[in-house]
Coordinates of C-alpha atoms in Angstrom, one line a residue:
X1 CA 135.7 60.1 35.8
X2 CA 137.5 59.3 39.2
X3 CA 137.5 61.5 42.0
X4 CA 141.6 61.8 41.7
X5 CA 141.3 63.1 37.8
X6 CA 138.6 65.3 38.7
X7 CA 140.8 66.8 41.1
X8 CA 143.7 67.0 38.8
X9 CA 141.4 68.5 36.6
X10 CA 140.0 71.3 38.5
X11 CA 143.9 72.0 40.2
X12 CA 145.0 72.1 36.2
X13 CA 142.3 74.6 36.0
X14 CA 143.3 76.6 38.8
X15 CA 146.7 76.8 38.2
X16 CA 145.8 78.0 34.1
X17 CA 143.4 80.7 35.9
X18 CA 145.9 82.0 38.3
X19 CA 149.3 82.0 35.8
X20 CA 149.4 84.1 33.3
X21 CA 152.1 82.5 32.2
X22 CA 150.7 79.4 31.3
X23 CA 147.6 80.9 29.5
X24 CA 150.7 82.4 27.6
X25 CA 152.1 79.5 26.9
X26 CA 148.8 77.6 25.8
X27 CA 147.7 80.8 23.1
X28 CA 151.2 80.1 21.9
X29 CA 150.5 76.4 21.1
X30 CA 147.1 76.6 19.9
X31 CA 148.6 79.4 17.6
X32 CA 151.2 77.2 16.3
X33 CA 148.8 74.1 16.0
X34 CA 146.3 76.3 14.3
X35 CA 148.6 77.6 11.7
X36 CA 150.4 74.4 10.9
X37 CA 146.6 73.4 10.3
X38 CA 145.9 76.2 8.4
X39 CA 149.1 75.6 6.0
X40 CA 148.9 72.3 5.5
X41 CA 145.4 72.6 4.7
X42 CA 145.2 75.4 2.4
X43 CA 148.8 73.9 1.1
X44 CA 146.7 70.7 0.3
X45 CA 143.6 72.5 -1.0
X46 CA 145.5 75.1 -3.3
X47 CA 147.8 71.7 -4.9
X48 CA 144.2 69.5 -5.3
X49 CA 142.5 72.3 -7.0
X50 CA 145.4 73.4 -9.5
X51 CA 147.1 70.5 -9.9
X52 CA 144.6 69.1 -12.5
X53 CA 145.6 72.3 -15.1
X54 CA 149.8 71.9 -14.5
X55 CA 150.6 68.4 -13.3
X56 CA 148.3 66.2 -15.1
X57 CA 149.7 66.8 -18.9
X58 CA 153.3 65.7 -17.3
X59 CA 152.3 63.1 -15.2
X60 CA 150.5 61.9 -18.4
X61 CA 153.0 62.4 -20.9
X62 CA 156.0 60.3 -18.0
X63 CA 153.0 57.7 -17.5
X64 CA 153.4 57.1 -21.2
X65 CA 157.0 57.3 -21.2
X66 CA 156.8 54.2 -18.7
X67 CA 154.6 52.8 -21.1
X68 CA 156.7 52.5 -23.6
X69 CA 159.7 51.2 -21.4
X70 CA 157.6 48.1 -20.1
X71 CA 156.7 47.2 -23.9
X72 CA 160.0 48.3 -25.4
X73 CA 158.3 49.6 -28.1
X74 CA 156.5 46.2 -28.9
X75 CA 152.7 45.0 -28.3
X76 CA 153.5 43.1 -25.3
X77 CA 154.7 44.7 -21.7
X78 CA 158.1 42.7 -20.2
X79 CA 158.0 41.9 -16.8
X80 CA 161.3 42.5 -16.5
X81 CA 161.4 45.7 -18.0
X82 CA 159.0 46.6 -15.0
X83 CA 160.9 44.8 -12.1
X84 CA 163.6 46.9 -13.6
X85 CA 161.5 50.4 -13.2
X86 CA 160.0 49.5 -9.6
X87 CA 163.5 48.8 -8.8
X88 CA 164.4 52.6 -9.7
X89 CA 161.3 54.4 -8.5
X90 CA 158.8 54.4 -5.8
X91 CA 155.9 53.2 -8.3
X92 CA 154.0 49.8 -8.2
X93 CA 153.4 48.2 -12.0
X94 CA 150.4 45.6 -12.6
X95 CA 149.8 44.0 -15.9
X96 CA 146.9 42.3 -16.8
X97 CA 145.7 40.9 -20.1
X98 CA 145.6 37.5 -22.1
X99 CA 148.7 36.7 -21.9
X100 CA 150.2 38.5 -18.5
X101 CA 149.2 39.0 -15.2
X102 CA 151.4 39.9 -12.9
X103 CA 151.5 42.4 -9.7
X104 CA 155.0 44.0 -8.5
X105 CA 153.4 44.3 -4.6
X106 CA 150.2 42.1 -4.5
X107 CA 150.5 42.6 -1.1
X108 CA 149.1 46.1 -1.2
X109 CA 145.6 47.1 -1.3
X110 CA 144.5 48.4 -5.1
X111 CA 143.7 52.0 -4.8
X112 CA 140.4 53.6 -4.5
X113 CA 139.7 54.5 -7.5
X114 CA 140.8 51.1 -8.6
X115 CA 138.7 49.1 -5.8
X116 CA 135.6 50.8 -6.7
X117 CA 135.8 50.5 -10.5
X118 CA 135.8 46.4 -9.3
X119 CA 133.0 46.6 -6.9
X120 CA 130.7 48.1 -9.3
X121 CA 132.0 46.6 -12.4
X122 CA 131.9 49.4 -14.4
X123 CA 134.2 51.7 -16.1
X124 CA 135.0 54.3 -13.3
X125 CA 135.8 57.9 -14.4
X126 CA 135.7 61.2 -12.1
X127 CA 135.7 64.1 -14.0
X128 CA 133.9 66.5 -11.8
X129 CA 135.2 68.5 -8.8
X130 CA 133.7 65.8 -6.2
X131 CA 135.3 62.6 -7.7
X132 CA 138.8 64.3 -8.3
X133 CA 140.5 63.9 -11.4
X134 CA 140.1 60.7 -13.9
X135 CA 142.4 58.4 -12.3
X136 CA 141.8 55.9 -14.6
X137 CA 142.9 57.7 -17.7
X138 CA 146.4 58.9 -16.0
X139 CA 147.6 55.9 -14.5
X140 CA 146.5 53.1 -17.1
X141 CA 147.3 52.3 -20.4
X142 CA 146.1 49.7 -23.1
X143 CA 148.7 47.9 -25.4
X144 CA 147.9 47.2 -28.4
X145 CA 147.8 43.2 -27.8
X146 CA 145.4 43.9 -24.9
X147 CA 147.1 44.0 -22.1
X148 CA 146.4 46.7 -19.4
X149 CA 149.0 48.5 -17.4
X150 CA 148.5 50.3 -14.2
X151 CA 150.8 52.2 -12.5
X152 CA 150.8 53.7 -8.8
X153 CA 153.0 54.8 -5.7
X154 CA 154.4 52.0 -3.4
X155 CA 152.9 52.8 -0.3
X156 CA 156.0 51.2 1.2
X157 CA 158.3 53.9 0.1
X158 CA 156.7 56.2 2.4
X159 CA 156.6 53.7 5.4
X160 CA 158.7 56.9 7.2
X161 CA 155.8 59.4 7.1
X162 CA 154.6 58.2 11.1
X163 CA 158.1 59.0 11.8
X164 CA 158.1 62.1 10.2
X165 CA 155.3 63.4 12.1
X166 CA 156.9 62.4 15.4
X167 CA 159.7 64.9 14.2
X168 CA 156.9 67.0 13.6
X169 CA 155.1 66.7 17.1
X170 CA 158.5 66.8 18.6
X171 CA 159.6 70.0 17.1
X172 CA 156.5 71.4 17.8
X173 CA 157.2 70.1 22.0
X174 CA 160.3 71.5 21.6
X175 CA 159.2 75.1 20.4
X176 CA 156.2 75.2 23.0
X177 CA 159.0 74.5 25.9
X178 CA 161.4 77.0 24.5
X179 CA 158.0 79.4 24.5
X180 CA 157.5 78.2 28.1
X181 CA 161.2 79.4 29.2
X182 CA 161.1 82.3 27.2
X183 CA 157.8 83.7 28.7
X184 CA 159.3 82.4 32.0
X185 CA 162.3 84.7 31.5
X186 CA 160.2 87.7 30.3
X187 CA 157.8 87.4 33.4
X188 CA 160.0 87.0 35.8
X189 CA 160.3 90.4 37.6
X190 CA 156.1 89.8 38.3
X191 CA 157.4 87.4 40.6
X192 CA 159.6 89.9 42.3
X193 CA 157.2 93.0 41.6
X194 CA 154.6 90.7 43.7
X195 CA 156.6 90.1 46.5
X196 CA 157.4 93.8 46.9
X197 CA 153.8 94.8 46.4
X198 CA 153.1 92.4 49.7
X199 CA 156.0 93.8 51.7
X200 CA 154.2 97.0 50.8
X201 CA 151.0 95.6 52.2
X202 CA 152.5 94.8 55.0
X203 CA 154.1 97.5 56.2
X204 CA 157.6 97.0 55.7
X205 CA 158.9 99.8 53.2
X206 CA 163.0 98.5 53.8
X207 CA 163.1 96.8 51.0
X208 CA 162.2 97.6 47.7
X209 CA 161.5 96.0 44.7
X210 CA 165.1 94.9 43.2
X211 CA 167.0 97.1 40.2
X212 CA 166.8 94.6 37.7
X213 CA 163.2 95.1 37.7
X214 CA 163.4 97.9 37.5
X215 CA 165.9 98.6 34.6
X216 CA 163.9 96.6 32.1
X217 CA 163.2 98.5 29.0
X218 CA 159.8 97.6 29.0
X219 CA 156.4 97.5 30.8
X220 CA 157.3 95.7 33.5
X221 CA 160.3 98.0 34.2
X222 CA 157.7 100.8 34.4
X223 CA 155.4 98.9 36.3
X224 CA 158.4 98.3 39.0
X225 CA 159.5 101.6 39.2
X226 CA 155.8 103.2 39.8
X227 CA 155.0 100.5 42.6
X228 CA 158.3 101.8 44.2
X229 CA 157.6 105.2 44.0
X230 CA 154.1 104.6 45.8
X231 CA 155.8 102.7 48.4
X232 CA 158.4 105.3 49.3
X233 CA 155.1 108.1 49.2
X234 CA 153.3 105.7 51.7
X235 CA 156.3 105.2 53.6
X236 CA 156.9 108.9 53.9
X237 CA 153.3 109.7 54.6
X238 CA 152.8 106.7 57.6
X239 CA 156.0 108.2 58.8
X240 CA 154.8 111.5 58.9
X241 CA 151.3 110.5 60.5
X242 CA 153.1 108.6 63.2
X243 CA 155.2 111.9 64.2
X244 CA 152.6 113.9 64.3
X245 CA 150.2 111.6 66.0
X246 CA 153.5 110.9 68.8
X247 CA 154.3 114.7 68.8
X248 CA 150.2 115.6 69.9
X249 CA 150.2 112.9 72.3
X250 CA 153.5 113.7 74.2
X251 CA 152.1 117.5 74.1
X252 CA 149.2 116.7 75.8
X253 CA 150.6 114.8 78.7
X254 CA 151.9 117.7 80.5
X255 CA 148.3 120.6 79.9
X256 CA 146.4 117.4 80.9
X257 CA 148.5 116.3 83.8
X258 CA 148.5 120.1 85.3
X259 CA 144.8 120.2 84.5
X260 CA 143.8 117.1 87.0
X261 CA 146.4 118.6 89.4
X262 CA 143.8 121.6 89.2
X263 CA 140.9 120.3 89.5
X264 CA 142.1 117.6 92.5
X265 CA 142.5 120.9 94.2
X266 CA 139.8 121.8 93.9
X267 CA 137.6 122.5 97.4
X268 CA 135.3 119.8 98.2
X269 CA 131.9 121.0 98.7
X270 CA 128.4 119.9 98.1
X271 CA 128.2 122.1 95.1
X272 CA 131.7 121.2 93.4
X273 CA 131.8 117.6 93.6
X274 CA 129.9 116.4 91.2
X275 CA 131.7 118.9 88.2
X276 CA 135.1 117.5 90.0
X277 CA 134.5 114.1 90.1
X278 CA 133.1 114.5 86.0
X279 CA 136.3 117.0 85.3
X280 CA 138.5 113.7 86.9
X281 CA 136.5 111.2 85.1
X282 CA 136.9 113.1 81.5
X283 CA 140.2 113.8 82.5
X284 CA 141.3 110.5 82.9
X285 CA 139.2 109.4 79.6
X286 CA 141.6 111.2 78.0
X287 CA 144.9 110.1 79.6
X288 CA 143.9 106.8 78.7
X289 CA 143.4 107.5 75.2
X290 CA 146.8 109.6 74.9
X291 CA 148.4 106.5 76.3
X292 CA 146.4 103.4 74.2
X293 CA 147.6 106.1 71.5
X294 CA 151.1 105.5 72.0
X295 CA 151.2 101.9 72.6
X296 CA 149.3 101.6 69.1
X297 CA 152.1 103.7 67.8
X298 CA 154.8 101.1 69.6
X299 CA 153.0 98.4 68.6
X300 CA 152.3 98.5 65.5
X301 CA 155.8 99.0 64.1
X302 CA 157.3 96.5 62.5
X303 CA 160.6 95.7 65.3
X304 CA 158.4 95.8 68.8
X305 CA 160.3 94.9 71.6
X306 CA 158.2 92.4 73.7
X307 CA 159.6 91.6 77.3
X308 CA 159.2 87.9 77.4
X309 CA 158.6 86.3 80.8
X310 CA 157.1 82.5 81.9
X311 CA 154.1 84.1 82.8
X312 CA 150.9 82.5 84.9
X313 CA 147.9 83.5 82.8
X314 CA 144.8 82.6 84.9
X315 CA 146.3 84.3 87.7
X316 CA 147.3 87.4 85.3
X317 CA 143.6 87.0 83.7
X318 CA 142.0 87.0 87.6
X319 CA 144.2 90.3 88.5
X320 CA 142.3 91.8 85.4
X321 CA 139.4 91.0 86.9
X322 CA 140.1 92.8 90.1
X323 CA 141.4 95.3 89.2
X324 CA 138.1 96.3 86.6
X325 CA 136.0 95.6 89.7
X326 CA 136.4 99.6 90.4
X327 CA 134.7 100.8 87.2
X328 CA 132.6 97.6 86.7
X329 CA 131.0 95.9 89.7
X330 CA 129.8 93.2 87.6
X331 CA 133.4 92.1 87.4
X332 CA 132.9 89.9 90.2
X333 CA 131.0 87.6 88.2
X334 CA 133.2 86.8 85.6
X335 CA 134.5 83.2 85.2
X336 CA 138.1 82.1 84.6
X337 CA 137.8 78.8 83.2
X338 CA 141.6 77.7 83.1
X339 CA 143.1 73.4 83.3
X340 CA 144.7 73.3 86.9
X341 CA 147.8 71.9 85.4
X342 CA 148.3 75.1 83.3
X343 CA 152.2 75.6 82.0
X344 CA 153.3 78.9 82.5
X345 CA 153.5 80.9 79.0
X346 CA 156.8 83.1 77.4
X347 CA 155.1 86.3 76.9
X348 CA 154.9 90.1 77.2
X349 CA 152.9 90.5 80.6
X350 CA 152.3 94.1 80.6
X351 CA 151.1 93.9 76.9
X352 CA 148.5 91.0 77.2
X353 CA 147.7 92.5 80.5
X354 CA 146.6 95.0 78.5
X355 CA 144.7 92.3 75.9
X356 CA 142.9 90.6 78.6
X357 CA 142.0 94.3 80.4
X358 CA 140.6 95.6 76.9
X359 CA 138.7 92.5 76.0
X360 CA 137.3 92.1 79.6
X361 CA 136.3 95.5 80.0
X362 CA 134.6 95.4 76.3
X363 CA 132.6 92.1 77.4
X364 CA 131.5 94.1 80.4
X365 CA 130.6 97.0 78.7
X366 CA 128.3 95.3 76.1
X367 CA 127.4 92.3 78.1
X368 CA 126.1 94.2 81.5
X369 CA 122.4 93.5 80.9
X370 CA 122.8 90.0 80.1
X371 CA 121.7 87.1 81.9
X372 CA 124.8 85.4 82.5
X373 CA 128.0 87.2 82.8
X374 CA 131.1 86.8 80.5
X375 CA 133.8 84.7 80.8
X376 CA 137.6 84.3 79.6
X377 CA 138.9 80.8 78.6
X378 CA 142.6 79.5 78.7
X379 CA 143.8 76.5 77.1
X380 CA 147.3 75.5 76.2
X381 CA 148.4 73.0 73.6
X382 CA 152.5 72.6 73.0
X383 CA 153.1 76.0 73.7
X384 CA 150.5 77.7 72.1
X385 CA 148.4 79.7 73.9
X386 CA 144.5 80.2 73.3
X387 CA 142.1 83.1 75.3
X388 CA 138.8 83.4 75.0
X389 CA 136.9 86.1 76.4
X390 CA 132.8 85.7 75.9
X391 CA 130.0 88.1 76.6
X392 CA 126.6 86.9 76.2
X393 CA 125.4 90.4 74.8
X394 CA 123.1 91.2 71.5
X395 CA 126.8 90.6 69.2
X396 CA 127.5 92.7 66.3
X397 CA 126.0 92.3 62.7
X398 CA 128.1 89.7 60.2
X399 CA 128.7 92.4 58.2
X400 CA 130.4 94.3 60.7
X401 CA 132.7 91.1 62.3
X402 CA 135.9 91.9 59.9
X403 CA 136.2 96.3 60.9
X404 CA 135.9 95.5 65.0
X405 CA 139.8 95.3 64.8
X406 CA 140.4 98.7 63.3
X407 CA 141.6 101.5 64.7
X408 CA 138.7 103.6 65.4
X409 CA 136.1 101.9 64.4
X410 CA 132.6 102.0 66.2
X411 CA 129.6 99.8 64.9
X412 CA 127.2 101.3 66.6
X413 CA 128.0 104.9 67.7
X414 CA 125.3 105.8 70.1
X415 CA 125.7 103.2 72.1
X416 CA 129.3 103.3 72.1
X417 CA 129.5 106.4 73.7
X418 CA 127.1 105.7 76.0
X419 CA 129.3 102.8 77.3
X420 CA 131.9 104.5 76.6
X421 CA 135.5 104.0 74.4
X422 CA 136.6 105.3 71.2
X423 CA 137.2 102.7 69.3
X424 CA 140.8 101.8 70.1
X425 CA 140.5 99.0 72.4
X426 CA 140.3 95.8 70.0
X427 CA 143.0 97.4 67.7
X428 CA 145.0 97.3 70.8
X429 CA 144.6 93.9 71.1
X430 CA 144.7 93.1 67.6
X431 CA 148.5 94.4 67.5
X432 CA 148.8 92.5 71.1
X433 CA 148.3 89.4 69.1
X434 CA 150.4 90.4 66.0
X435 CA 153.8 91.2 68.3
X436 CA 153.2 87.8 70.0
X437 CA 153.6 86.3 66.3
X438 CA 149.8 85.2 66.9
X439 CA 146.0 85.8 65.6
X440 CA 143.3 87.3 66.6
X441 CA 139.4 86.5 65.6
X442 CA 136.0 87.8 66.2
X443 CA 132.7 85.7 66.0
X444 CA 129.2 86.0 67.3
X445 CA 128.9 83.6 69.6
X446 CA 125.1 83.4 69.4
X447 CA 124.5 85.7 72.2
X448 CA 127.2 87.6 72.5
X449 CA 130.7 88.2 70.7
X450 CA 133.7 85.8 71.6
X451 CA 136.8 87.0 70.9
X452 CA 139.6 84.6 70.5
X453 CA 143.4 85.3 70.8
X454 CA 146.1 82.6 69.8
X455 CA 149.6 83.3 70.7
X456 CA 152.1 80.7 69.3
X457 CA 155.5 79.6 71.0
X458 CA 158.4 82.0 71.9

């Protein structure tokens, strides 16, 4: 088989696997196929066994009525009495004997029956259920002169049975299609059902799945109806999260902000500093937090405004730098590998400031006791953007690679805290990446993690 059918073949297969519609379709035909086999065959069956018992006294009793037409009641058959009854029925007439011997189609083969009775050159006679019934005594007769007539059906009467079963396969087409666009009609709202289930998935709870889903009187209708019910409940309950989360975080800007007025006034002596300068530092820990809180919360609804600006990136990317150098002197050391030639890019600057400053100061973080320090990567390509920001760190386990992104989420919490974080900053520039329209993608780069932003065209 050629490699093209084999890929027909196997996208045939998938398309079965994944449509339920089609596998309907297919159960329908090999239904209908296996009961027209089933008739026909029993049909068949049932008229060979019983026919013996009813038809063969009548088919006897007209084969002698024929009989006596060819010989007109004399010794010897007439040919033209038989040219007369071919002429009137679908039968073929030989007569052989002393005197006659004549065929009405001698272009047709003799029948079974007939042909071996020649080839063996005996008297054939099939009584028993495996020869069928006795041929030879039905369809000939002996006149009393000699002559032997034989009687059977003109195959070319019956030249329209290939055409018949065309009809046949035909109607059969024509049932499976109207099958096929009746099972496309009555799985239609899946389609629609699906797409809502995905908006759902999404996030976007403005649109639900349409009425005349909905009001179907069947399954489907029920199906529709529960799927919108569970989106409005996860609407209302993402709503209500988002408040509260919003309502906590605006509430704690003002006990926190009077709280590091305090302890700035605090006096400086040999004894206080250091629980000052930890008070600040905690204190600041959790401004940031309230604040990567909020932009989450901004960011990760589903209309974000983004204040698009031709922005220089490797210039942005070496401010970054800088301005870590306070918390991480190792800052200094980090490599902006940008083209010279660099176009300037239409995005948000405060927000992938905010990308580049999480993903640098995570690099630093987990990368500080590495041999060589990490670095952020800039490439454009018409219009789209690509940053890479490398540390050269142990990396995370495979397993792990696909939750970095989530809100929250700590592989490894012991050393976590110790480096401090809590879990928000690649979420942050997860939804960075989503606003832009773009992607976002982890991988060990073997050592270290490399985390790779693409933002698309404005």
């Amino acid at each position: 088989m050629s490699p093209a059918r084999i890929s027909a073949w196997k996208r045939a297969k998938h398309r079965v696997a994944h449509s339920i519609k089609l596998r309907m379709v297919l159960v329908f035909l090999l239904l209908a196929a296996g009961m027209t086999f089933v008739f026909f065959t029993g049909a068949q069956r049932a008229f060979t066994m019983g026919w013996r018992e009813a038809a063969r006294p009548l088919l006897m009793d007209y084969v002698d009525q024929l009989t006596r037409e060819c010989t007109a009641g004399g010794p010897t058959p007439s040919v033209e009495r038989a040219r007369d009854i071919i002429g009137r029925l679908p039968l073929t007439v030989t007569i052989s004997g002393p005197q006659i011997n004549w065929s009405s189609h001698p272009s047709q083969d003799p029948p079974d029956w007939l042909r071996d009775k020649h080839e063996a050159g005996t008297s054939w006679r099939g009584d028993d259920a495996d020869n069928g019934p006795d041929w030879q005594g039905i369809l000939q007769r002996t006149t009393a002169d000699g002559h032997v007539l034989t009687f059977g059906i003109n195959g070319e009467a019956f030249e329209r049975k290939p055409r018949m079963i065309g009809f046949a396969l035909t109607g059969l087409l024509v049932l499976t299609l109207l099958a096929w666009l009746y099972v496309r009609h009555l799985l239609k709202p899946l389609d629609a059902i699906g797409e809502g289930a995905r908006r759902f998935g999404k996030g976007d709870f403005s649109q639900p799945i349409p009425e005349r889903c909905i009001h179907g009187p069947d399954e489907l209708g029920e199906l529709a109806t529960t799927i919108n019910t569970m989106g409005q409940d996860i609407h209302q309950m993402l709503e209500a999260k988002r408040a509260l989360l919003l309502a906590i975080s605006h509430e704690l800007r003002s006990p926190l902000t009077r709280a590091r007025l305090n302890a700035e006034l605090l006096p400086e002596t040999a004894d206080v500093n250091p629980q000052r300068d930890a008070l600040l530092r905690d204190l600041q820990e959790m401004a940031s937090m309230i604040s990567d809180l909020l932009e989450s919360e901004r960011l990760a609804g589903n209309h974000t405004a983004l204040q698009r600006a031709p922005t220089d990136l490797p210039a942005l990317a070496r401010q970054v730098i800088d301005e870590l150098r306070a918390r991480h002197p190792a800052a200094a050391k980090v490599a902006v590998h940008a083209p010279g030639n660099m176009p300037a890019a239409s995005v948000d600057a405060s927000r992938v400031r905010l990308l580049l400053r999480n993903l640098v100061d995570n690099a630093l973080r987990h990368g500080a006791d590495a041999a060589d320090p990490p670095s952020v990567t800039l490439t454009s390509d018409a219009g789209t953007v690509t940053m890479e920001v490398r540390d050269h760190g142990p990396g995370v386990p495979e397993e792990q690679l696909a939750h970095l992104a989530q809100a929250f989420y700590r592989p490894d919490s012991a050393r976590t805290r110790a480096a401090g974080g809590v879990g928000l900053g690649l979420y942050l520039c997860r939804l960075v990446a989503q606003a832009h329209g773009g992607s976002f993608a982890v991988r060990n780069a073997q050592p270290g993690l490399a985390v790779t932003v693409t933002l698309p065209p404005a």
